[in-house]
Amino acid sequence: MPIAMIVHGGAWAIPDEQVEPHLAGCRAALAAGWAVLEAGGLAPDACEAAVRVMEDAPIFDAGTGSVLTSAGTVELDAAMMDGRTLRYGAVANLRRVRNPITLARRIMDGPGTFLAGEGAEQFALAVGLPLCENDALVVERERGLWEAWRAGQVAAPQYGAPVGSQGPDQQPSAHAVGGRDTVGAIALDSSGNLVVANSTGGTPFKLPGRIGDTPMVGCGLYADDFTGGAVCSGWGESIVRVALARRAVELLERGLPPQSAAEVAIRNLARRVSGGSGGCIILTPAGRIGLAWNTRRIAYAYRQEGGEPTWGC
Ligand code: ASP
């Protein structure tokens, strides 16, 4: 069976000067995942390897470098789903785990459920994953933005603003900060197994305890070996309302090619939710790609067997 992989590094108005670091991060993540697949490795390992690279790269809103909550802390969400068994592992509101995707993977391989907060961190300790200080996940850029927000010098993203106005899908205005760079990956291994994964720090200045689409199965991600996998990014509250990832896979089930499925899913998001904005990546069991967004940009990289890596932003 052909191997294939696609990763994304966030769907929002990525500023011009951040395009290159986003592309570099996506290329590095793809290379890490591809090395696993090329060596005959498994799709969950490829996804974990790719997402870890992006969690460790401070440019992305995942792991180290994530946005801060209104309380000035980092709270992380992540998930992984296996299209063969339909098992999943999801985590939310993590404050002390450097690589949430690894914890999600352990949960998928173990109890197969969704763990949040303190319970999730206790599970991390139980399976031998170290905890870190919350401060260790905070970078200067985000601390500075949070301080500026507290001082009233910048505003939170204007999610829900009509697409085409000053929403987070547009170039951030001088006052409002933009969206952020949740990361995601889909891998197809040589046994035909499709696995999806994603990781995020959520939205800037979110309420402590807020959980977006990212770790919710059917919203931020979904995979079924028979039809395909989808991973989403963008304004989480809008993505949840249309169960965007499941919707994209359902369109594949109805026979749409992956590119059309991604486009229809994103069009439906904007049609059904006022200001609904985001992006969606798709990979099918045949290794075909779909990619659509209604934000200003999405950073991505993909590779299919026999081909060279392709990327864009
Ligand atoms: N979807 C994420 C959330 O709402 C944010 C993002 O993708 O940028 O938490």
CSV table of C-alpha atoms and ligand atoms in Angstrom, one decimal:
chain,number,residue,atom,x,y,z
A,1,MET,CA,0.0,0.0,0.0
A,2,PRO,CA,1.3,3.6,-0.7
A,3,ILE,CA,2.4,5.7,2.2
A,4,ALA,CA,1.4,9.4,2.5
A,5,MET,CA,1.5,12.1,5.0
A,6,ILE,CA,0.2,15.7,5.5
A,7,VAL,CA,0.8,18.1,8.3
A,8,HIS,CA,-0.6,21.6,9.0
A,9,GLY,CA,0.7,24.5,11.2
A,10,GLY,CA,-2.4,26.5,11.7
A,11,ALA,CA,-5.2,28.3,9.7
A,12,TRP,CA,-5.3,32.0,10.3
A,13,ALA,CA,-3.9,35.3,9.0
A,14,ILE,CA,-0.3,34.2,9.5
A,15,PRO,CA,1.7,37.5,9.2
A,16,ASP,CA,4.1,37.7,6.2
A,17,GLU,CA,7.2,37.7,8.4
A,18,GLN,CA,6.0,34.4,10.1
A,19,VAL,CA,5.5,32.5,6.8
A,20,GLU,CA,9.0,31.1,6.5
A,21,PRO,CA,9.3,29.8,10.1
A,22,HIS,CA,5.8,28.2,9.7
A,23,LEU,CA,6.9,26.5,6.5
A,24,ALA,CA,10.2,25.4,8.1
A,25,GLY,CA,8.3,23.9,11.0
A,26,CYS,CA,5.9,22.1,8.8
A,27,ARG,CA,8.7,20.7,6.6
A,28,ALA,CA,10.6,19.5,9.7
A,29,ALA,CA,7.5,17.8,11.0
A,30,LEU,CA,6.7,16.2,7.7
A,31,ALA,CA,10.3,14.9,7.5
A,32,ALA,CA,10.1,13.4,11.0
A,33,GLY,CA,6.8,11.6,10.2
A,34,TRP,CA,8.0,10.5,6.7
A,35,ALA,CA,11.1,9.0,8.1
A,36,VAL,CA,8.9,6.7,10.3
A,37,LEU,CA,6.7,5.7,7.4
A,38,GLU,CA,9.5,5.2,4.9
A,39,ALA,CA,11.2,2.8,7.4
A,40,GLY,CA,8.0,0.7,7.4
A,41,GLY,CA,6.9,2.3,10.7
A,42,LEU,CA,3.3,2.7,11.9
A,43,ALA,CA,1.0,5.7,11.3
A,44,PRO,CA,0.5,6.5,15.0
A,45,ASP,CA,4.3,6.7,15.4
A,46,ALA,CA,4.6,8.9,12.3
A,47,CYS,CA,1.9,11.3,13.6
A,48,GLU,CA,3.4,11.4,17.1
A,49,ALA,CA,6.8,12.2,15.7
A,50,ALA,CA,5.5,14.9,13.4
A,51,VAL,CA,3.4,16.6,16.0
A,52,ARG,CA,6.1,16.5,18.6
A,53,VAL,CA,8.4,18.5,16.3
A,54,MET,CA,5.8,21.2,16.0
A,55,GLU,CA,5.0,21.1,19.8
A,56,ASP,CA,8.7,21.7,20.4
A,57,ALA,CA,8.9,24.6,17.9
A,58,PRO,CA,8.0,27.8,19.7
A,59,ILE,CA,6.6,29.4,16.5
A,60,PHE,CA,3.4,27.2,16.8
A,61,ASP,CA,0.5,27.4,19.3
A,62,ALA,CA,1.1,23.9,20.6
A,63,GLY,CA,3.3,22.7,23.5
A,64,THR,CA,6.1,25.2,24.1
A,65,GLY,CA,5.2,28.6,22.7
A,66,SER,CA,1.5,28.3,23.1
A,67,VAL,CA,-0.8,31.2,23.7
A,68,LEU,CA,-1.7,32.2,27.2
A,69,THR,CA,-5.1,32.0,28.9
A,70,SER,CA,-6.8,35.1,30.4
A,71,ALA,CA,-5.1,34.0,33.6
A,72,GLY,CA,-1.7,34.1,32.0
A,73,THR,CA,-1.1,30.3,32.0
A,74,VAL,CA,-0.7,27.8,29.2
A,75,GLU,CA,-3.4,25.1,28.9
A,76,LEU,CA,-2.9,22.5,26.2
A,77,ASP,CA,-5.3,20.2,24.3
A,78,ALA,CA,-4.4,17.3,22.0
A,79,ALA,CA,-5.8,14.1,20.5
A,80,MET,CA,-5.1,11.1,18.3
A,81,MET,CA,-7.5,8.8,16.5
A,82,ASP,CA,-6.8,5.5,14.8
A,83,GLY,CA,-8.8,4.9,11.6
A,84,ARG,CA,-8.5,1.1,11.8
A,85,THR,CA,-10.0,0.6,15.3
A,86,LEU,CA,-11.7,4.0,15.7
A,87,ARG,CA,-10.0,4.2,19.1
A,88,TYR,CA,-8.9,7.6,20.3
A,89,GLY,CA,-7.0,9.3,23.1
A,90,ALA,CA,-7.7,12.9,23.9
A,91,VAL,CA,-6.4,15.4,26.5
A,92,ALA,CA,-7.4,18.9,27.6
A,93,ASN,CA,-6.4,21.6,30.0
A,94,LEU,CA,-2.9,20.2,30.5
A,95,ARG,CA,-0.6,22.7,32.4
A,96,ARG,CA,2.4,20.6,33.0
A,97,VAL,CA,2.9,18.3,30.0
A,98,ARG,CA,5.5,19.3,27.4
A,99,ASN,CA,4.3,17.0,24.6
A,100,PRO,CA,0.5,16.5,24.9
A,101,ILE,CA,0.4,14.4,21.8
A,102,THR,CA,2.5,11.7,23.5
A,103,LEU,CA,0.0,11.6,26.3
A,104,ALA,CA,-2.9,11.4,23.9
A,105,ARG,CA,-1.1,8.5,22.2
A,106,ARG,CA,-0.7,6.7,25.5
A,107,ILE,CA,-4.3,7.1,26.3
A,108,MET,CA,-5.3,5.9,22.8
A,109,ASP,CA,-3.2,2.8,23.3
A,110,GLY,CA,-4.5,2.4,26.9
A,111,PRO,CA,-8.0,3.3,28.2
A,112,GLY,CA,-9.1,4.9,24.9
A,113,THR,CA,-10.8,8.0,26.4
A,114,PHE,CA,-10.7,11.7,27.0
A,115,LEU,CA,-8.8,12.9,30.1
A,116,ALA,CA,-8.7,16.5,31.3
A,117,GLY,CA,-6.7,18.5,33.8
A,118,GLU,CA,-5.4,17.0,36.9
A,119,GLY,CA,-6.6,13.5,36.0
A,120,ALA,CA,-4.8,13.6,32.7
A,121,GLU,CA,-1.6,14.8,34.4
A,122,GLN,CA,-1.8,12.0,37.0
A,123,PHE,CA,-2.2,9.5,34.1
A,124,ALA,CA,0.9,11.0,32.5
A,125,LEU,CA,2.9,10.3,35.7
A,126,ALA,CA,1.4,6.8,35.9
A,127,VAL,CA,2.7,5.9,32.4
A,128,GLY,CA,6.1,7.5,33.1
A,129,LEU,CA,5.8,10.8,31.3
A,130,PRO,CA,7.5,13.7,33.1
A,131,LEU,CA,5.7,16.8,34.2
A,132,CYS,CA,7.2,20.3,33.7
A,133,GLU,CA,6.5,23.7,35.2
A,134,ASN,CA,3.8,25.7,33.4
A,135,ASP,CA,6.3,28.5,33.0
A,136,ALA,CA,8.6,26.2,31.0
A,137,LEU,CA,5.9,26.3,28.2
A,138,VAL,CA,5.7,30.1,28.1
A,139,VAL,CA,7.8,32.0,25.6
A,140,GLU,CA,8.6,35.7,25.8
A,141,ARG,CA,6.5,36.6,22.7
A,142,GLU,CA,3.3,35.2,24.3
A,143,ARG,CA,4.1,36.7,27.7
A,144,GLY,CA,4.5,40.1,26.0
A,145,LEU,CA,1.3,39.8,24.1
A,146,TRP,CA,-0.6,38.8,27.3
A,147,GLU,CA,0.8,41.8,29.1
A,148,ALA,CA,-0.2,44.0,26.3
A,149,TRP,CA,-3.7,42.5,26.4
A,150,ARG,CA,-3.9,43.1,30.1
A,151,ALA,CA,-2.8,46.7,29.6
A,152,GLY,CA,-5.6,47.1,27.0
A,153,GLN,CA,-3.0,47.7,24.2
A,154,VAL,CA,-4.2,44.7,22.2
A,155,ALA,CA,-7.6,42.9,22.0
A,156,ALA,CA,-8.5,39.3,21.9
A,157,PRO,CA,-9.1,37.8,18.4
A,158,GLN,CA,-12.5,38.9,17.0
A,159,TYR,CA,-13.7,35.4,16.3
A,160,GLY,CA,-17.2,35.3,14.7
A,161,ALA,CA,-16.6,38.6,12.8
A,162,PRO,CA,-17.9,38.0,9.2
A,163,VAL,CA,-15.2,36.6,6.9
A,164,GLY,CA,-13.8,39.5,5.0
A,165,SER,CA,-14.0,42.0,7.9
A,166,GLN,CA,-11.6,42.3,10.8
A,167,GLY,CA,-11.9,38.7,12.1
A,168,PRO,CA,-8.9,36.5,12.9
A,169,ASP,CA,-8.9,35.2,9.3
A,170,GLN,CA,-7.9,38.7,8.2
A,171,GLN,CA,-4.6,40.4,8.7
A,172,PRO,CA,-4.8,41.3,12.4
A,173,SER,CA,-5.6,45.0,13.0
A,174,ALA,CA,-3.2,47.1,15.0
A,175,HIS,CA,-5.4,46.4,18.0
A,176,ALA,CA,-6.7,42.8,17.8
A,177,VAL,CA,-4.3,39.9,17.8
A,178,GLY,CA,-4.8,37.2,15.2
A,179,GLY,CA,-5.7,33.5,15.6
A,180,ARG,CA,-3.0,31.0,16.3
A,181,ASP,CA,-1.2,28.0,15.0
A,182,THR,CA,-2.7,24.7,16.2
A,183,VAL,CA,-0.9,21.9,14.5
A,184,GLY,CA,-2.1,18.6,13.0
A,185,ALA,CA,-1.0,15.6,11.1
A,186,ILE,CA,-2.5,12.7,9.1
A,187,ALA,CA,-0.4,9.6,8.2
A,188,LEU,CA,-1.1,6.6,6.0
A,189,ASP,CA,1.2,3.7,6.6
A,190,SER,CA,2.1,0.8,4.4
A,191,SER,CA,-0.5,-1.4,6.0
A,192,GLY,CA,-3.2,1.0,5.0
A,193,ASN,CA,-3.8,2.4,8.4
A,194,LEU,CA,-4.8,6.1,8.6
A,195,VAL,CA,-4.2,8.0,11.8
A,196,VAL,CA,-5.0,11.6,12.6
A,197,ALA,CA,-3.5,13.8,15.4
A,198,ASN,CA,-3.5,17.4,16.5
A,199,SER,CA,-2.3,19.6,19.4
A,200,THR,CA,-3.0,23.2,20.5
A,201,GLY,CA,-2.7,25.8,23.1
A,202,GLY,CA,-6.2,27.0,22.0
A,203,THR,CA,-7.1,30.6,21.4
A,204,PRO,CA,-5.3,33.7,22.8
A,205,PHE,CA,-6.6,34.8,26.2
A,206,LYS,CA,-9.2,32.0,26.4
A,207,LEU,CA,-11.1,31.4,29.6
A,208,PRO,CA,-9.2,29.0,31.8
A,209,GLY,CA,-10.9,25.6,31.3
A,210,ARG,CA,-12.1,26.4,27.8
A,211,ILE,CA,-11.8,23.5,25.4
A,212,GLY,CA,-12.0,24.0,21.6
A,213,ASP,CA,-12.5,21.6,18.7
A,214,THR,CA,-9.0,20.3,18.7
A,215,PRO,CA,-9.3,17.3,21.1
A,216,MET,CA,-12.9,16.6,20.3
A,217,VAL,CA,-13.3,13.5,18.1
A,218,GLY,CA,-15.5,14.4,15.1
A,219,CYS,CA,-14.8,18.2,15.5
A,220,GLY,CA,-11.0,18.7,15.3
A,221,LEU,CA,-10.2,15.3,13.9
A,222,TYR,CA,-11.7,12.1,12.6
A,223,ALA,CA,-10.3,9.0,10.8
A,224,ASP,CA,-11.7,5.9,9.3
A,225,ASP,CA,-9.5,3.5,7.3
A,226,PHE,CA,-12.4,2.8,4.9
A,227,THR,CA,-12.9,6.4,3.8
A,228,GLY,CA,-10.2,8.8,5.0
A,229,GLY,CA,-9.0,11.1,7.8
A,230,ALA,CA,-9.6,14.8,8.4
A,231,VAL,CA,-7.9,17.3,10.7
A,232,CYS,CA,-9.2,20.9,11.3
A,233,SER,CA,-7.9,24.2,12.7
A,234,GLY,CA,-9.4,27.6,13.2
A,235,TRP,CA,-12.1,29.1,15.4
A,236,GLY,CA,-12.9,26.2,17.6
A,237,GLU,CA,-16.3,27.3,18.7
A,238,SER,CA,-17.5,27.4,15.1
A,239,ILE,CA,-15.8,24.1,14.2
A,240,VAL,CA,-17.5,22.2,17.0
A,241,ARG,CA,-20.9,23.5,16.0
A,242,VAL,CA,-20.7,21.7,12.6
A,243,ALA,CA,-18.6,18.7,13.8
A,244,LEU,CA,-16.3,19.7,10.9
A,245,ALA,CA,-13.9,16.7,10.8
A,246,ARG,CA,-16.7,14.1,10.8
A,247,ARG,CA,-18.6,16.2,8.2
A,248,ALA,CA,-15.5,16.1,5.9
A,249,VAL,CA,-15.2,12.3,6.3
A,250,GLU,CA,-18.9,11.9,5.7
A,251,LEU,CA,-18.5,13.8,2.4
A,252,LEU,CA,-15.8,11.3,1.4
A,253,GLU,CA,-18.3,8.5,2.3
A,254,ARG,CA,-20.8,10.0,-0.1
A,255,GLY,CA,-18.2,9.7,-2.9
A,256,LEU,CA,-16.7,13.2,-3.1
A,257,PRO,CA,-13.0,13.5,-4.0
A,258,PRO,CA,-10.9,14.7,-1.1
A,259,GLN,CA,-10.4,18.2,-2.5
A,260,SER,CA,-14.1,18.7,-3.0
A,261,ALA,CA,-14.9,17.2,0.4
A,262,ALA,CA,-12.5,19.7,2.1
A,263,GLU,CA,-13.9,22.6,0.1
A,264,VAL,CA,-17.6,21.7,0.8
A,265,ALA,CA,-16.9,21.2,4.5
A,266,ILE,CA,-15.3,24.6,4.8
A,267,ARG,CA,-18.1,26.3,2.8
A,268,ASN,CA,-20.6,24.7,5.0
A,269,LEU,CA,-18.8,25.9,8.1
A,270,ALA,CA,-19.0,29.5,6.9
A,271,ARG,CA,-22.6,29.1,5.8
A,272,ARG,CA,-24.0,27.5,9.0
A,273,VAL,CA,-22.0,29.5,11.6
A,274,SER,CA,-21.8,33.3,11.3
A,275,GLY,CA,-18.1,34.1,10.9
A,276,GLY,CA,-17.2,30.4,11.0
A,277,SER,CA,-13.6,30.2,10.0
A,278,GLY,CA,-10.9,27.5,9.7
A,279,GLY,CA,-9.1,25.0,7.5
A,280,CYS,CA,-9.3,21.3,6.9
A,281,ILE,CA,-6.7,18.8,5.7
A,282,ILE,CA,-7.8,15.4,4.3
A,283,LEU,CA,-5.9,12.2,3.4
A,284,THR,CA,-7.6,9.1,1.8
A,285,PRO,CA,-6.7,5.4,2.0
A,286,ALA,CA,-5.4,5.8,-1.6
A,287,GLY,CA,-3.0,8.6,-0.4
A,288,ARG,CA,-5.0,11.4,-2.0
A,289,ILE,CA,-4.9,14.9,-0.4
A,290,GLY,CA,-7.6,17.5,0.2
A,291,LEU,CA,-6.9,20.9,1.6
A,292,ALA,CA,-9.2,23.9,2.0
A,293,TRP,CA,-9.5,27.0,4.2
A,294,ASN,CA,-11.4,30.3,4.4
A,295,THR,CA,-8.8,32.0,6.7
A,296,ARG,CA,-6.2,34.2,5.1
A,297,ARG,CA,-3.6,31.4,5.2
A,298,ILE,CA,-2.9,27.8,6.3
A,299,ALA,CA,0.6,26.5,6.7
A,300,TYR,CA,1.0,22.9,5.4
A,301,ALA,CA,3.3,20.3,4.0
A,302,TYR,CA,2.6,16.9,2.4
A,303,ARG,CA,4.2,14.0,0.6
A,304,GLN,CA,2.9,11.0,-1.3
A,305,GLU,CA,4.8,7.9,-2.1
A,306,GLY,CA,7.0,8.3,-5.2
A,307,GLY,CA,6.8,12.1,-4.9
A,308,GLU,CA,8.8,15.0,-3.3
A,309,PRO,CA,7.6,17.0,-0.3
A,310,THR,CA,5.2,19.9,-1.2
A,311,TRP,CA,4.5,22.8,1.1
A,312,GLY,CA,2.7,26.1,1.1
A,313,CYS,CA,1.3,28.9,3.3
B,1,ASP,N1,-9.0,25.3,16.8
B,1,ASP,C1,-8.2,25.8,17.9
B,1,ASP,C2,-9.0,26.1,19.1
B,1,ASP,O1,-10.1,26.7,18.9
B,1,ASP,C3,-7.4,27.0,17.5
B,1,ASP,C4,-6.7,26.9,16.2
B,1,ASP,O2,-6.8,26.0,15.4
B,1,ASP,O3,-5.9,27.9,15.9
B,1,ASP,O4,-8.7,25.8,20.2
